[in-house]
Amino acid sequence: MRTMTLRELYREGCRELASAGVPDAENDAWLLLNHVFSISRAVFYLKAAEEAGEEETKKYRKLILERAGRKPLQQITGEQEFMGLSFLVTEDVLIPRQDSETLVEEVLKDWQDPAGTEPMSVLDLCTGSGCLGLSVGFFWEKAGRPWHLLCTDLSEKALQVALQNRDRVLPEACRERVSFAQGDLFEALREHFDVIVSNPPYIPTSEVEHLMPEVKDFEPRMALDGEADGLAFYRRIAKEAPDYLKKSGRIYLEIGYDQGEAVSALLAENGFTDIAVIRDLAGNDRVVKGRFSEEEKKDV
Ligand code: GLN
């Protein structure tokens, strides 16, 4: 095999990805180069004219081919940053999106003070990679606020990824604050929580086919498909959540950009108050939150 210089190899990668219609082809060709050769931009410029090693060249070309087949970059490199933390990603979980950081930030803002002595209990429903709940736990740990977290998912494989992310993201001393339960929404649960966070599947079935190939062909369908109108999971969650919330407990739901009104109405119908819709950095509605009214709640 004729070996190429690093620059030639990178250019080849750019061309391959661009002709496969990959958005941001140059960026992805660079990130894969960085992944395979473990080099910074500065080192790349210094060594661009040097020959690339044979093994690495083979590996790079293999990964470029995978990306050209529209496999998401994060499933190739196996990671995605979220809230400044590095999460493991596999084909069994939704890739953490920057939009979802809005939800974590809202929780951290709402529960800043006073730092109580009772541990805050959090439920991450449809946890997937665990990015929502584990991020909240990470930042509460840093702030010295006691907490514990239960992550639940219908997918056993997703829970395996969330478990690995617990060990990847959290300091060892606080890992035992996290537990896992497999089940359909609240099915496996008996306790009551201060906070429920969830990013359930919310794309209407008919729209799933129109998503980017990276999403529709590679990300788990069960994490995306919210049935006919995309609201199926919110209906069930709004109805059942009151049984799993403590007095004045709060729920935070990620939503699609056009679901703010419908999900707010579902929470209101089920006795939630202080309902608010929060926008993400792009200005789209992204989170609906609500509090379960004390009057409705017996002492738990
Ligand atoms: N935000 C994801 C997307 O745009 C969907 C996430 C979900 O259905 N929970 O693909």
Short mmCIF file of N, CA, C and O and ligand atoms in Angstrom, two decimals, residues 94 97 199-203 211 215 223-224 254 286, ligand 1:
data_model
loop_
_atom_site.label_atom_id
_atom_site.label_comp_id
_atom_site.label_asym_id
_atom_site.label_seq_id
_atom_site.Cartn_x
_atom_site.Cartn_y
_atom_site.Cartn_z
N LEU A 94 -29.74 6.99 22.77
CA LEU A 94 -29.80 8.25 22.04
C LEU A 94 -28.50 9.01 22.34
O LEU A 94 -28.04 9.02 23.49
N ARG A 97 -27.81 15.27 23.31
CA ARG A 97 -27.88 16.48 22.49
C ARG A 97 -27.63 17.70 23.36
O ARG A 97 -28.06 17.75 24.50
N ASN A 199 -36.43 12.50 29.15
CA ASN A 199 -36.41 12.82 27.72
C ASN A 199 -37.00 11.61 27.01
O ASN A 199 -36.29 10.76 26.50
N PRO A 200 -38.34 11.53 27.02
CA PRO A 200 -38.98 10.34 26.43
C PRO A 200 -38.98 10.42 24.91
O PRO A 200 -38.66 11.47 24.35
N PRO A 201 -39.35 9.33 24.23
CA PRO A 201 -39.47 9.41 22.77
C PRO A 201 -40.61 10.38 22.44
O PRO A 201 -41.68 10.26 23.02
N TYR A 202 -40.37 11.32 21.51
CA TYR A 202 -41.45 12.30 21.25
C TYR A 202 -41.64 12.66 19.77
O TYR A 202 -42.30 13.62 19.43
N ILE A 203 -41.03 11.92 18.87
CA ILE A 203 -41.21 12.21 17.45
C ILE A 203 -42.43 11.43 16.93
O ILE A 203 -42.50 10.22 17.14
N LEU A 211 -36.30 11.95 9.31
CA LEU A 211 -35.13 12.44 10.06
C LEU A 211 -33.86 12.15 9.26
O LEU A 211 -33.87 11.38 8.30
N VAL A 215 -29.83 9.69 12.29
CA VAL A 215 -30.79 9.47 13.38
C VAL A 215 -31.69 8.28 13.07
O VAL A 215 -31.77 7.32 13.84
N ALA A 223 -36.18 5.06 21.24
CA ALA A 223 -35.88 6.28 21.99
C ALA A 223 -36.43 7.52 21.28
O ALA A 223 -36.38 8.62 21.81
N LEU A 224 -36.95 7.32 20.07
CA LEU A 224 -37.40 8.45 19.26
C LEU A 224 -38.90 8.49 19.03
O LEU A 224 -39.53 9.54 19.07
N GLU A 254 -38.27 16.93 28.63
CA GLU A 254 -37.83 17.46 27.34
C GLU A 254 -38.96 17.28 26.35
O GLU A 254 -39.69 16.28 26.40
N ARG A 286 -38.17 23.74 24.59
CA ARG A 286 -37.40 22.48 24.74
C ARG A 286 -37.75 21.71 26.01
O ARG A 286 -37.59 20.50 26.08
N1 GLN B 1 -34.15 15.48 20.14
C1 GLN B 1 -34.12 14.25 19.44
C2 GLN B 1 -34.04 14.51 17.94
O1 GLN B 1 -34.16 15.62 17.52
C3 GLN B 1 -35.34 13.41 19.76
C4 GLN B 1 -35.31 12.96 21.14
C5 GLN B 1 -36.53 12.21 21.58
O2 GLN B 1 -37.41 11.74 20.86
N2 GLN B 1 -36.58 12.12 22.84
O3 GLN B 1 -33.79 13.62 17.18
#
